[in-house]
CSV table of C-alpha atoms in Angstrom, one decimal:
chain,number,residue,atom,x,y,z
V,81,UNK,CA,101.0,79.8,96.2
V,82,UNK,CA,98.6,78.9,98.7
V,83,UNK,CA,94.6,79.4,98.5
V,84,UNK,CA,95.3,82.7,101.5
V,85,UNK,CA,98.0,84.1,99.5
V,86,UNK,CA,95.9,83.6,95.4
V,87,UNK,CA,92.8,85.5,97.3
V,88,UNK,CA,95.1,88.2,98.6
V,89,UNK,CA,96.6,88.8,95.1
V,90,UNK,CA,93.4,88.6,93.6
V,91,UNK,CA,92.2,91.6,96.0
V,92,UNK,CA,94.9,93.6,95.8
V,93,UNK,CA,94.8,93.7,91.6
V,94,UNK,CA,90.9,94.8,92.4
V,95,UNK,CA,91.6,97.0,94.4
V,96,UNK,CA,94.2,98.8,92.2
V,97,UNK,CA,91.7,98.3,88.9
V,98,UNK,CA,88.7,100.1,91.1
V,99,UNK,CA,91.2,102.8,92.2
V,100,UNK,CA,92.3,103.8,88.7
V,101,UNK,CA,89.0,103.6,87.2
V,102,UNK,CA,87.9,106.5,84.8
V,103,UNK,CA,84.9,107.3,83.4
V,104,UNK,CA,86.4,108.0,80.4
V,105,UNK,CA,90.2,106.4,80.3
V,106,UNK,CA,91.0,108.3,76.7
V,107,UNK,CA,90.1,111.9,78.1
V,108,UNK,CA,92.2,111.4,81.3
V,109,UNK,CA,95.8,111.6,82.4
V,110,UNK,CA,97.0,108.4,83.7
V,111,UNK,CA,100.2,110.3,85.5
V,112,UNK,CA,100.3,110.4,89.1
V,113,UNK,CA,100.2,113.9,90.7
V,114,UNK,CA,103.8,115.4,91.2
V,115,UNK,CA,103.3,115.1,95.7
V,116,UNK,CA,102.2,111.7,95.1
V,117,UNK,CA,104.4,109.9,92.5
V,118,UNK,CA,107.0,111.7,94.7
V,119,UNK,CA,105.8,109.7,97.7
V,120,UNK,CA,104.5,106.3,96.1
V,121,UNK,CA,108.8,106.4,94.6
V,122,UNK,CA,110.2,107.5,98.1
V,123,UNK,CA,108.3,104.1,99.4
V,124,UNK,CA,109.8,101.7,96.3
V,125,UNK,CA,112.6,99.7,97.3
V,126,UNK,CA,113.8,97.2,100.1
V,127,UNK,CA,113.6,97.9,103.5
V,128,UNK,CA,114.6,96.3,106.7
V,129,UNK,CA,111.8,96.2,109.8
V,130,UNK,CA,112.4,96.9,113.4
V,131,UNK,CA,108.8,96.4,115.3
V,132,UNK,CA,107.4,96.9,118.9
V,133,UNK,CA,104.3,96.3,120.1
V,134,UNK,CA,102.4,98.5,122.9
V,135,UNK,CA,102.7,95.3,125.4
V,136,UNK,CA,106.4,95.4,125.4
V,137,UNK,CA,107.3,92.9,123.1
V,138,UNK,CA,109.8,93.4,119.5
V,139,UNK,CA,110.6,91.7,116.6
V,140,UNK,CA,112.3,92.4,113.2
V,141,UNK,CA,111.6,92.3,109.4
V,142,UNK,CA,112.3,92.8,106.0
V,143,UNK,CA,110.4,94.8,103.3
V,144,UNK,CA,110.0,95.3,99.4
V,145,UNK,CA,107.6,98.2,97.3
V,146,UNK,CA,107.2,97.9,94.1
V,147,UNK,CA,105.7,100.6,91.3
V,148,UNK,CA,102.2,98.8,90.1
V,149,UNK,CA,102.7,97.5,86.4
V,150,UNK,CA,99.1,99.6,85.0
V,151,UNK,CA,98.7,102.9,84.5
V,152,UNK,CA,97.1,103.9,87.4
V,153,UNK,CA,99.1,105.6,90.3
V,154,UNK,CA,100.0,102.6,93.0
V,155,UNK,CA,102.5,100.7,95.0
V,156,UNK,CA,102.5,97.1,95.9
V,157,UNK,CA,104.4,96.0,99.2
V,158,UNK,CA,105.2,92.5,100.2
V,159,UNK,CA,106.3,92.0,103.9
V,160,UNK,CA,108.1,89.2,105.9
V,161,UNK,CA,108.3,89.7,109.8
V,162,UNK,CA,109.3,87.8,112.7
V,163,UNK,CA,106.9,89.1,115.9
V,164,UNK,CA,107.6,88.7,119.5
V,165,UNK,CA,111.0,87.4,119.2
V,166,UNK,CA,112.1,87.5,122.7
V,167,UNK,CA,109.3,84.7,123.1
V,168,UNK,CA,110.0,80.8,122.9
V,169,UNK,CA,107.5,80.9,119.8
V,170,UNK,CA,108.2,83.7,117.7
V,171,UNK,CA,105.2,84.3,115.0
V,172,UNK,CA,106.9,84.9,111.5
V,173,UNK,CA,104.2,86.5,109.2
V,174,UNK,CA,103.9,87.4,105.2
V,175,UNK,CA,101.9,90.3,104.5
V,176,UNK,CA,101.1,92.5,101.6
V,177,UNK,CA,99.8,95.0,100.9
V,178,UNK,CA,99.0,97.6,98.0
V,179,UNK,CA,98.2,101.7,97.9
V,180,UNK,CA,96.7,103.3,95.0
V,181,UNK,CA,95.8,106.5,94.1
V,182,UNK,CA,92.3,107.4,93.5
V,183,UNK,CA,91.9,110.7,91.0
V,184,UNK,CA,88.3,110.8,91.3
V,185,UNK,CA,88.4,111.3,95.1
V,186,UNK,CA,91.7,112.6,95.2
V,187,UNK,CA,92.1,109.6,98.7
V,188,UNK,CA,95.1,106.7,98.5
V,189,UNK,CA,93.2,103.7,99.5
V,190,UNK,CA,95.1,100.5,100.5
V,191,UNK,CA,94.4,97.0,100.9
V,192,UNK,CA,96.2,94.6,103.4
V,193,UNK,CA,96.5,91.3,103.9
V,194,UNK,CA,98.7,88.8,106.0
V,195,UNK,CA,98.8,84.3,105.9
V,196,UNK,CA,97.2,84.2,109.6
V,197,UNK,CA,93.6,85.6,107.5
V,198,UNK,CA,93.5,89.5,108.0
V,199,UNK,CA,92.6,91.5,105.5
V,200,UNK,CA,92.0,95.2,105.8
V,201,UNK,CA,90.8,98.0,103.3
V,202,UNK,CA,91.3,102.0,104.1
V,203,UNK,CA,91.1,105.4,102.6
V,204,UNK,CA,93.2,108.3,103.1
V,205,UNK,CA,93.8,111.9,102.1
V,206,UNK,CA,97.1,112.1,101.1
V,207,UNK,CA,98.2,114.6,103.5
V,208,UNK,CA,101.2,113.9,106.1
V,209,UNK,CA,100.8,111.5,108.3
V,210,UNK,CA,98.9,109.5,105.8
V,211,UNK,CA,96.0,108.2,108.3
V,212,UNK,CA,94.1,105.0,106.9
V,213,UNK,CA,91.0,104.8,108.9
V,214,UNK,CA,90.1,101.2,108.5
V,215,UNK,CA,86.8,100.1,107.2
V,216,UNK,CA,84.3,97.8,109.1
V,217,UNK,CA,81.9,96.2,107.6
V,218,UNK,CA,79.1,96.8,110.4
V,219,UNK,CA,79.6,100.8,108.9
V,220,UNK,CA,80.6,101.9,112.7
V,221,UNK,CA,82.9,104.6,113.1
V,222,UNK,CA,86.2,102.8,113.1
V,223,UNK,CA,88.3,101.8,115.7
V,224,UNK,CA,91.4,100.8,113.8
V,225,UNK,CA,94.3,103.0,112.1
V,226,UNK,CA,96.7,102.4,109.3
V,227,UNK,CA,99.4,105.5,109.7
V,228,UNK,CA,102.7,106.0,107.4
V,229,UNK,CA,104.3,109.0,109.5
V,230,UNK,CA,107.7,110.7,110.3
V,231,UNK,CA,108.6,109.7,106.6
V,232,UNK,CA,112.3,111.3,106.0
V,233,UNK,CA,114.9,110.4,103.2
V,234,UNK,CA,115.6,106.4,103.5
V,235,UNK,CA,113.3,106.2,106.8
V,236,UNK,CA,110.0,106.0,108.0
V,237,UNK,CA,107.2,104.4,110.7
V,238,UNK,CA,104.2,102.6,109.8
V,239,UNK,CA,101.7,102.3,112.5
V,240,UNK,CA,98.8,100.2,113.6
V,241,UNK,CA,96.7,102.2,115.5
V,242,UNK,CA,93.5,101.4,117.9
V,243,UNK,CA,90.7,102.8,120.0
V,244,UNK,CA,88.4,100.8,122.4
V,245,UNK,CA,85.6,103.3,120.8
V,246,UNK,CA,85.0,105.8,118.5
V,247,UNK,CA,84.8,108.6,121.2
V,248,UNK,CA,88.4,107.3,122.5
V,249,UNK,CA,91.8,108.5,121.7
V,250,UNK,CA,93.8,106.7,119.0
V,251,UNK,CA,96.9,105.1,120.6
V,252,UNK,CA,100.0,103.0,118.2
V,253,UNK,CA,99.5,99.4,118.8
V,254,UNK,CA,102.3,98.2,116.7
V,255,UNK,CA,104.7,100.7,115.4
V,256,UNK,CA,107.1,99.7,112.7
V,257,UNK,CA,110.6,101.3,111.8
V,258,UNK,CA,111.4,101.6,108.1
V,259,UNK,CA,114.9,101.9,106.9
V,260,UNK,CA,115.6,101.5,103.6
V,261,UNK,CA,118.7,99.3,102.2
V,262,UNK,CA,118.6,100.1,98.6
């Protein structure tokens, strides 16, 4: 495991400790909420990728969520993807990523992270589309967009949303097709 991928794991289990912390574990309930154990088990299992990009270009992919191991309300994801296909140098890229539930704020906050050295954290309200407004770390308003929509039975996109500024419209960047396999 490299040094990239041993920080990202390291991340992602603090980010999923933080997210089910309690200020009292042995007075609280450790089970997910009915709407969201119904969504974080809709998401677990394989998945193959079909992506496009808003400059025209596609590439393909494969997928795997997994239930967290701890008690508190989460989903891990680990990603392989091939971008920009059509090109002479395709870009393959492992991500991951993990989404727990927060009971205290009642948000899903996720935590990405790819081998090319991008990490991103973001917090949502669980509503449909689940919108993750990324965080900067300047505290600006932000200008990028984690989005799980149009989720049906076996299907669903994941988008990677932008804005020049926080006074423009959010346009997809990315936009990737989920299908499920098992």
């Amino acid at each position: 495991m490299s040094l990239k991928q041993t920080a990202l794991v390291a991340a992602s289990f603090a980010l999923v400790a933080c997210a089910s912390a309690q200020p009292d574990p042995s007075t609280q309930d450790h089970a997910c909420p009915a709407e969201i154990e119904q969504l974080f088990s809709s998401l677990t299992g394989d998945w193959t990728l079909a992506i496009r990009a808003d400059e025209g270009w596609t590439g393909y992919g494969e997928s795997t969520f997994i239930r967290t191991s701890d008690p508190s309300c989460g989903v891990g994801e680990a990603t392989f993807s091939v971008f920009n296909q059509e090109s002479e140098n395709p870009m393959e890229v492992q991500s991951s990523a993990i989404l727990a539930y927060d009971k205290l704020s009642k948000t899903i906050k996720i935590l990405t992270g790819d081998d090319r050295g991008y990490t991103h954290i973001g917090i949502a309200s669980p509503e449909m589309p689940i919108t993750f407004d990324v965080i900067q770390s300047t505290g600006e308003a932000p200008v990028r967009q984690i989005q799980y929509k149009n989720m049906e039975d076996g299907a669903f996109e994941w988008s990677w949303r932008g804005r020049a500024s926080a006074t423009e419209p959010w346009a997809d960047r990315l936009v990737i097709s989920y299908t499920k396999t098992q």
